[in-house]
Amino acid sequence: MEHITLLLAIVVVTALVFDFTNGFHDTANAMATTISTGALKPKTAVAMSAVLNLIGAFLSVEVAKTISGGIVNEDGLRTEVIFAALVGAILWNLLTWLVGLPSSSSHALFGGLIGAAVMSAGWSSINGGTVVTKVLLPAVAAPLVAGLAAMLATRLTYRINRNVTDEGQLKSTAKGYRAGQIASAGLVSLAHGTNDAQKTMGIITLALVTGGVLAPGSNPPLWVIVSAGVAIALGTYLGGWRIIRTMGSGLTELKPPQGFAAQTSAATVILASSHLGFSLSTTQSCSGAVMGAGLGRKGGVVRWSTATRMFVAWGLTLPAAGLIGAGAEYLTKQGPWGIAVTAIVLVGGSFAIWLASRRQPVDHTNVNDTAGGDEEPQGVVTTAIAAVQPPPAAGPTSDLMTTIPAPAPAPAPDDPARPPATV
């Protein structure tokens, strides 16, 4: 019993560490566009997001109940399985943070849990129907719905303001959109706390059930809700600057109206899914909304090379975290020495990733600097989206000028670059 109690304490602490990494890994979901458009200063943005993440953690427990009693069967599940699952989720989170890819912390957690449970008790321990309906289907639908909503909202926004030409009106409109962007960013932060903090609550509750502290089907205790909210808020305040750079300017260049449309669309999708108990990836929702907003503005270009790397990371998250979780569970099954080795691997791997990140540090002072080139030519999708938009009104002269370039001006007589006359 003493061993179980000690192990249970280790699992709770490890779950809060995961919640902390979830906070700084997913800060970009709420604040990347706000920072990139200049609506808020970086430190102000993450402080605001941290407070609202903490508040959001107290609004609902529907997602926590999905995790604690839905994805895996609680009967016969050992506490070591939860520990192994968290190891897989934390290491994958840190790896994707190192390379600046906004992968899903939620799917890292699910992958680690599924891999560890299968290694421990076989495939019968997984509720396949719940995984499909509440994890896989929302994973596909969320970025598509958020992206389509953001694209339509962006087009509508620009259409409403197409006749605004006065410079004073343009400045006033931009200021209004920045204010709206701050409000919508706050809504995303609140939604993130409501959705993502619950996942850690569910994991801790599941660990307490496996340790015999709570009865199966119990709601998260108040101390679990408070500790999960504080952990994700602290992680958010540190700011995942690498991923903020990718989300804010790595996928597409955003103007204030686009940022407002993207964040409002993402928040709507996230809050609706939390209410329904869908364990949605806020990362995928916000990423889809950012790309949709980029496609919605005429002339906007989505950097599909970055987007492709992000899609690959999304596809790898569940299996990769699952493999790490399964390997960790194989070690923990060996007894106390296996648990100790797993803990050493977790601490050592995390420290090595942190050291690697120090070679090219990214913080609030350089988060808006783009790395590796500024422009990317329009891809097939961007060109297709632009093709269905009406062309700008222009007369025959402007069409001719865009087709036939004007001749270069003749050099002055005393111009040294003028070639010598030939006789």
Coordinates of C-alpha atoms in Angstrom, one line a residue:
M1 CA 0.0 0.0 0.0
E2 CA 2.9 2.3 0.8
H3 CA 4.4 1.7 -2.7
I4 CA 1.0 2.4 -4.3
T5 CA 0.6 5.6 -2.3
L6 CA 4.1 6.8 -3.3
L7 CA 3.5 5.9 -6.9
L8 CA 0.2 7.6 -6.9
A9 CA 1.9 10.8 -5.7
I10 CA 4.5 10.5 -8.4
V11 CA 1.7 10.1 -11.0
V12 CA -0.2 13.2 -9.7
V13 CA 3.0 15.3 -9.9
T14 CA 3.8 14.0 -13.4
A15 CA 0.3 14.8 -14.5
L16 CA 0.7 18.4 -13.3
V17 CA 4.0 18.6 -15.1
F18 CA 2.2 17.5 -18.3
D19 CA -0.4 20.2 -17.6
F20 CA 2.4 22.7 -17.3
T21 CA 3.9 21.7 -20.6
N22 CA 0.4 21.8 -22.1
G23 CA 0.2 25.4 -21.0
F24 CA 3.3 26.7 -22.6
H25 CA 2.9 24.4 -25.6
D26 CA -0.5 25.7 -26.4
T27 CA -0.3 29.4 -25.5
A28 CA 0.0 30.0 -29.2
N29 CA -3.5 28.8 -29.7
A30 CA -4.8 31.9 -28.0
M31 CA -2.2 34.6 -28.4
A32 CA -0.1 34.0 -31.5
T33 CA -2.2 36.1 -33.9
T34 CA -2.7 38.8 -31.2
I35 CA 1.0 39.1 -30.8
S36 CA 1.9 38.9 -34.5
T37 CA -0.6 41.7 -35.4
G38 CA 0.6 44.0 -32.6
A39 CA -2.7 44.0 -30.8
L40 CA -1.0 43.2 -27.5
K41 CA 2.6 43.1 -26.3
P42 CA 3.9 39.6 -25.9
K43 CA 4.3 39.5 -22.1
T44 CA 0.9 41.2 -21.6
A45 CA -0.7 38.7 -24.0
V46 CA 0.6 35.6 -22.2
A47 CA -0.3 37.1 -18.7
M48 CA -3.9 37.7 -19.8
S49 CA -4.0 34.2 -21.3
A50 CA -2.7 32.6 -18.1
V51 CA -5.5 34.3 -16.0
L52 CA -8.2 33.2 -18.3
N53 CA -6.9 29.7 -18.6
L54 CA -7.1 29.5 -14.8
I55 CA -10.7 30.7 -14.8
G56 CA -11.7 28.4 -17.6
A57 CA -10.6 25.4 -15.7
F58 CA -13.5 25.8 -13.3
L59 CA -16.3 26.1 -15.9
S60 CA -16.9 22.4 -16.8
V61 CA -15.8 18.8 -16.1
E62 CA -17.5 17.1 -19.1
V63 CA -14.2 16.5 -20.9
A64 CA -12.6 15.2 -17.7
K65 CA -15.3 12.6 -17.4
T66 CA -14.7 11.5 -21.0
I67 CA -11.1 10.9 -20.3
S68 CA -11.4 9.3 -16.8
G69 CA -14.2 6.9 -17.7
G70 CA -14.4 6.8 -21.5
I71 CA -11.3 6.1 -23.5
V72 CA -9.9 3.2 -21.5
N73 CA -11.6 0.6 -19.2
E74 CA -10.9 1.5 -15.5
D75 CA -11.3 -2.1 -14.3
G76 CA -8.0 -3.7 -13.6
L77 CA -6.0 -0.7 -14.8
R78 CA -2.8 -0.2 -12.9
T79 CA -1.5 3.2 -11.7
E80 CA 1.8 2.5 -13.5
V81 CA -0.1 2.7 -16.8
I82 CA -1.1 6.3 -16.1
F83 CA 2.5 7.2 -15.3
A84 CA 3.8 5.6 -18.6
A85 CA 1.1 7.4 -20.5
L86 CA 2.2 10.8 -19.1
V87 CA 5.8 10.0 -20.0
G88 CA 4.9 9.5 -23.6
A89 CA 2.8 12.7 -23.7
I90 CA 5.4 14.9 -22.0
L91 CA 8.3 13.8 -24.2
W92 CA 6.3 14.2 -27.4
N93 CA 5.1 17.6 -26.3
L94 CA 8.7 18.8 -25.7
L95 CA 10.0 17.4 -29.0
T96 CA 7.4 19.2 -31.0
W97 CA 7.9 22.4 -29.0
L98 CA 11.6 22.2 -29.8
V99 CA 11.0 22.3 -33.5
G100 CA 8.2 24.8 -33.2
L101 CA 5.4 22.6 -34.5
P102 CA 1.9 23.2 -33.0
S103 CA 1.0 19.5 -32.5
S104 CA -1.9 18.5 -30.2
S105 CA -1.1 18.0 -26.5
S106 CA -4.5 16.3 -26.3
H107 CA -3.6 13.7 -28.8
A108 CA -0.2 13.2 -27.2
L109 CA -2.0 12.4 -24.0
F110 CA -4.5 10.1 -25.7
G111 CA -1.7 8.3 -27.6
G112 CA 0.3 7.8 -24.5
L113 CA -2.7 6.5 -22.6
I114 CA -3.7 4.1 -25.4
G115 CA -0.2 2.8 -25.9
A116 CA 0.4 2.2 -22.2
A117 CA -3.0 0.5 -21.7
V118 CA -2.5 -1.8 -24.7
M119 CA 0.9 -2.8 -23.4
S120 CA -0.5 -3.5 -20.0
A121 CA -3.8 -5.2 -20.7
G122 CA -4.2 -5.6 -24.5
W123 CA -6.5 -4.0 -27.0
S124 CA -9.6 -5.1 -24.9
S125 CA -8.8 -2.3 -22.5
I126 CA -9.5 0.4 -25.1
N127 CA -13.1 1.6 -25.8
G128 CA -12.8 1.8 -29.5
G129 CA -16.2 3.5 -30.1
T130 CA -15.3 6.4 -27.7
V131 CA -11.9 6.8 -29.3
V132 CA -13.5 7.1 -32.8
T133 CA -16.5 9.3 -31.9
K134 CA -14.9 11.6 -29.3
V135 CA -11.2 11.8 -30.4
L136 CA -10.7 10.8 -34.1
L137 CA -13.7 12.3 -35.7
P138 CA -13.4 15.7 -33.9
A139 CA -9.7 15.7 -34.9
V140 CA -10.7 15.6 -38.5
A141 CA -13.7 17.9 -38.2
A142 CA -12.3 20.6 -35.9
P143 CA -9.7 22.1 -38.2
L144 CA -12.0 21.9 -41.2
V145 CA -14.9 23.5 -39.5
A146 CA -12.8 26.2 -37.8
G147 CA -10.9 26.9 -41.1
L148 CA -14.0 27.2 -43.2
A149 CA -15.7 29.5 -40.6
A150 CA -12.6 31.7 -40.4
M151 CA -12.3 31.9 -44.2
L152 CA -15.9 32.9 -44.6
A153 CA -15.7 35.4 -41.6
T154 CA -12.6 37.0 -43.1
R155 CA -14.2 37.4 -46.6
L156 CA -17.3 38.9 -44.9
T157 CA -15.2 41.3 -42.9
Y158 CA -13.3 42.6 -45.9
R159 CA -16.5 42.8 -47.9
I160 CA -18.2 44.9 -45.3
N161 CA -15.2 47.3 -45.2
R162 CA -14.5 47.4 -49.0
N163 CA -15.8 51.0 -49.3
V164 CA -13.8 52.4 -46.4
T165 CA -11.1 54.5 -48.1
D166 CA -10.6 57.4 -45.8
E167 CA -7.3 57.2 -43.9
G168 CA -8.9 58.2 -40.6
Q169 CA -11.6 55.6 -41.1
L170 CA -9.1 52.9 -41.9
K171 CA -7.1 53.6 -38.7
S172 CA -10.3 53.6 -36.7
T173 CA -11.4 50.3 -38.2
A174 CA -8.0 48.7 -37.6
K175 CA -8.1 49.9 -34.0
G176 CA -11.6 48.4 -33.6
Y177 CA -10.4 45.1 -35.0
R178 CA -7.5 45.0 -32.6
A179 CA -9.9 45.5 -29.7
G180 CA -12.1 42.7 -31.0
Q181 CA -9.0 40.6 -31.5
I182 CA -8.1 41.0 -27.8
A183 CA -11.6 40.1 -26.8
S184 CA -11.6 37.0 -29.0
A185 CA -8.2 36.0 -27.8
G186 CA -9.5 36.1 -24.3
L187 CA -12.4 33.9 -25.4
V188 CA -9.9 31.4 -26.9
S189 CA -7.9 31.4 -23.6
L190 CA -11.0 30.8 -21.6
A191 CA -12.0 27.9 -24.0
H192 CA -8.4 26.5 -23.7
G193 CA -8.6 26.4 -19.9
T194 CA -12.1 24.8 -20.1
N195 CA -11.0 22.1 -22.6
D196 CA -7.4 21.4 -21.9
A197 CA -7.1 21.7 -18.1
Q198 CA -9.9 19.2 -17.9
K199 CA -7.7 16.6 -19.6
T200 CA -5.3 16.6 -16.7
M201 CA -8.1 16.6 -14.3
G202 CA -9.4 13.4 -16.0
I203 CA -5.9 11.8 -15.9
I204 CA -5.5 12.5 -12.2
T205 CA -9.0 11.3 -11.5
L206 CA -8.3 8.1 -13.4
A207 CA -5.1 7.6 -11.4
L208 CA -7.0 8.1 -8.1
V209 CA -9.6 5.5 -9.3
T210 CA -6.9 3.0 -10.1
G211 CA -5.2 3.6 -6.8
G212 CA -8.5 3.0 -4.9
V213 CA -8.9 6.5 -3.6
L214 CA -12.0 7.3 -5.7
A215 CA -14.9 5.1 -6.9
P216 CA -15.2 4.5 -10.6
G217 CA -17.2 7.2 -12.3
S218 CA -16.4 9.9 -9.8
N219 CA -16.1 13.6 -10.7
P220 CA -12.7 15.3 -10.2
P221 CA -12.3 16.5 -6.6
L222 CA -11.9 20.3 -6.0
W223 CA -8.2 20.1 -5.2
V224 CA -7.7 18.3 -8.6
I225 CA -9.5 21.1 -10.4
V226 CA -7.6 23.9 -8.6
S227 CA -4.1 22.3 -9.1
A228 CA -4.8 21.5 -12.8
G229 CA -5.9 25.1 -13.4
V230 CA -2.9 26.6 -11.6
A231 CA -0.4 24.3 -13.5
I232 CA -1.8 25.2 -16.9
A233 CA -1.9 28.9 -16.0
L234 CA 1.8 28.9 -14.9
G235 CA 2.8 27.1 -18.1
T236 CA 0.8 29.6 -20.2
Y237 CA 2.5 32.5 -18.5
L238 CA 6.0 31.2 -19.6
G239 CA 4.8 31.3 -23.2
G240 CA 5.7 28.7 -25.9
W241 CA 7.5 31.3 -28.0
R242 CA 8.7 28.9 -30.6
I243 CA 5.2 27.7 -31.4
I244 CA 3.8 31.3 -31.1
R245 CA 6.3 32.3 -33.9
T246 CA 5.0 29.4 -36.2
M247 CA 1.3 30.1 -35.5
G248 CA 1.6 33.9 -35.6
S249 CA 3.7 34.4 -38.8
G250 CA 5.0 31.0 -39.9
L251 CA 1.8 29.8 -41.5
T252 CA 0.6 33.1 -43.0
E253 CA 0.8 36.8 -42.6
L254 CA -2.3 38.0 -40.7
K255 CA -3.9 41.5 -40.5
P256 CA -6.1 42.5 -37.5
P257 CA -9.4 41.6 -39.3
Q258 CA -8.0 38.1 -40.1
G259 CA -6.8 37.6 -36.5
F260 CA -10.2 38.6 -35.2
A261 CA -12.0 36.2 -37.6
A262 CA -9.6 33.3 -36.8
Q263 CA -9.8 33.6 -33.1
T264 CA -13.6 34.0 -32.9
S265 CA -14.1 31.0 -35.2
A266 CA -11.7 28.8 -33.1
A267 CA -13.2 29.8 -29.8
T268 CA -16.7 29.0 -31.0
V269 CA -15.7 25.5 -32.1
I270 CA -13.7 24.8 -28.9
L271 CA -16.5 26.0 -26.5
A272 CA -19.1 24.1 -28.4
S273 CA -17.1 20.9 -28.3
S274 CA -16.4 21.3 -24.5
H275 CA -20.1 21.6 -23.9
L276 CA -20.7 18.4 -25.8
G277 CA -17.9 16.5 -24.0
F278 CA -15.8 16.1 -27.2
S279 CA -12.1 16.0 -26.2
L280 CA -11.1 18.4 -29.0
S281 CA -7.6 19.5 -29.9
T282 CA -7.5 23.3 -29.4
T283 CA -4.2 23.3 -31.4
Q284 CA -5.8 21.8 -34.5
S285 CA -8.9 24.1 -34.2
C286 CA -6.7 27.3 -34.0
S287 CA -4.3 26.2 -36.7
G288 CA -7.2 25.5 -39.1
A289 CA -8.7 28.8 -38.3
V290 CA -5.4 30.7 -38.9
M291 CA -5.0 29.0 -42.3
G292 CA -8.7 29.7 -43.2
A293 CA -8.2 33.3 -42.3
G294 CA -5.1 33.4 -44.5
L295 CA -7.0 32.0 -47.5
G296 CA -9.9 34.3 -46.9
R297 CA -8.0 37.5 -47.6
K298 CA -7.4 38.3 -51.3
G299 CA -3.7 38.0 -52.0
G300 CA -3.0 36.1 -48.7
V301 CA -0.5 33.2 -49.0
V302 CA -0.5 30.2 -46.7
R303 CA 3.0 28.8 -46.3
W304 CA 2.2 25.2 -47.3
S305 CA 5.7 23.9 -46.5
T306 CA 5.2 24.8 -42.8
A307 CA 1.6 23.6 -42.9
T308 CA 2.7 20.2 -44.4
R309 CA 5.2 19.7 -41.6
M310 CA 2.4 20.6 -39.1
F311 CA 0.0 18.0 -40.7
V312 CA 2.7 15.4 -40.5
A313 CA 3.2 16.1 -36.8
W314 CA -0.6 15.9 -36.3
G315 CA -0.6 12.5 -37.9
L316 CA 2.4 11.2 -36.0
T317 CA 1.2 12.4 -32.6
L318 CA -1.1 9.6 -31.6
P319 CA 1.2 6.7 -32.7
A320 CA 4.4 8.3 -31.6
A321 CA 3.2 9.2 -28.1
G322 CA 1.6 5.7 -28.0
L323 CA 4.9 4.0 -28.8
I324 CA 6.7 6.0 -26.1
G325 CA 3.9 5.3 -23.7
A326 CA 4.0 1.5 -24.5
G327 CA 7.8 1.5 -24.0
A328 CA 7.5 3.3 -20.7
E329 CA 4.8 0.8 -19.6
Y330 CA 7.1 -2.1 -20.6
L331 CA 9.7 -0.7 -18.2
T332 CA 7.2 0.0 -15.3
K333 CA 5.9 -3.6 -15.5
Q334 CA 9.4 -4.8 -14.4
G335 CA 8.8 -3.4 -10.9
P336 CA 10.2 -0.6 -8.8
W337 CA 13.5 -0.5 -10.7
G338 CA 11.6 -0.1 -14.0
I339 CA 9.6 2.8 -12.6
A340 CA 12.8 4.4 -11.5
V341 CA 14.4 4.0 -14.9
T342 CA 11.3 5.4 -16.6
A343 CA 11.5 8.5 -14.3
I344 CA 15.2 8.9 -15.2
V345 CA 14.4 8.7 -18.9
L346 CA 11.7 11.3 -18.5
V347 CA 13.9 13.8 -16.6
G348 CA 17.0 13.1 -18.7
G349 CA 15.1 13.4 -22.0
S350 CA 13.4 16.6 -20.9
F351 CA 16.7 18.2 -19.9
A352 CA 18.4 17.2 -23.2
I353 CA 15.6 18.8 -25.1
W354 CA 15.9 22.0 -23.0
L355 CA 19.6 22.1 -23.7
A356 CA 19.0 21.8 -27.4
S357 CA 16.5 24.6 -27.3
R358 CA 19.2 27.0 -25.9
R359 CA 21.2 26.9 -29.1
Q360 CA 18.7 29.1 -30.8
P361 CA 16.6 30.7 -28.1
V362 CA 13.2 32.2 -28.9
D363 CA 11.6 34.6 -26.4
H364 CA 9.3 37.6 -26.3
T365 CA 12.0 39.8 -27.8
N366 CA 12.3 38.0 -31.1
V367 CA 9.1 36.0 -31.4
N368 CA 7.9 38.1 -34.3
D369 CA 11.1 37.6 -36.3
T370 CA 10.5 35.2 -39.2
A371 CA 13.1 32.5 -39.6
G372 CA 14.2 31.2 -43.0
G373 CA 12.8 33.5 -45.7
D374 CA 9.8 35.7 -45.8
E375 CA 7.8 34.8 -48.9
E376 CA 6.5 31.6 -50.3
P377 CA 5.0 31.4 -53.8
Q378 CA 1.3 30.6 -54.0
G379 CA 0.5 26.9 -53.9
V380 CA -2.2 25.0 -55.6
V381 CA -4.8 25.5 -52.8
T382 CA -4.1 29.2 -52.4
T383 CA -4.3 29.7 -56.2
A384 CA -7.6 27.8 -56.4
I385 CA -9.1 29.8 -53.6
A386 CA -8.0 33.1 -55.2
A387 CA -9.4 32.0 -58.6
V388 CA -13.0 32.0 -57.3
Q389 CA -12.8 35.5 -56.0
P390 CA -13.9 38.3 -58.3
P391 CA -11.1 40.2 -59.9
P392 CA -10.5 43.8 -58.9
A393 CA -12.2 46.5 -60.9
A394 CA -9.8 48.0 -63.4
G395 CA -9.9 49.6 -66.8
P396 CA -8.4 48.5 -70.0
T397 CA -5.3 50.6 -69.4
S398 CA -4.4 49.0 -66.1
D399 CA -4.9 45.5 -67.7
L400 CA -2.6 46.5 -70.5
M401 CA 0.0 47.9 -68.1
T402 CA 0.0 44.7 -66.1
T403 CA 0.5 42.7 -69.2
I404 CA 3.1 44.7 -71.1
P405 CA 5.8 46.3 -68.9
A406 CA 6.7 49.9 -69.5
P407 CA 10.0 50.5 -71.3
A408 CA 13.0 51.3 -69.1
P409 CA 13.9 55.1 -69.0
A410 CA 16.8 56.2 -71.2
P411 CA 20.0 57.0 -69.3
A412 CA 21.0 60.6 -68.9
P413 CA 23.8 61.9 -71.2
D414 CA 26.3 62.0 -68.3
D415 CA 25.2 58.7 -66.9
P416 CA 28.3 56.6 -66.4
A417 CA 26.3 53.4 -66.9
R418 CA 25.4 54.6 -70.5
P419 CA 27.1 52.4 -73.1
P420 CA 29.6 54.1 -75.4
A421 CA 28.2 55.1 -78.8
T422 CA 29.2 52.9 -81.7
V423 CA 30.2 54.4 -85.0

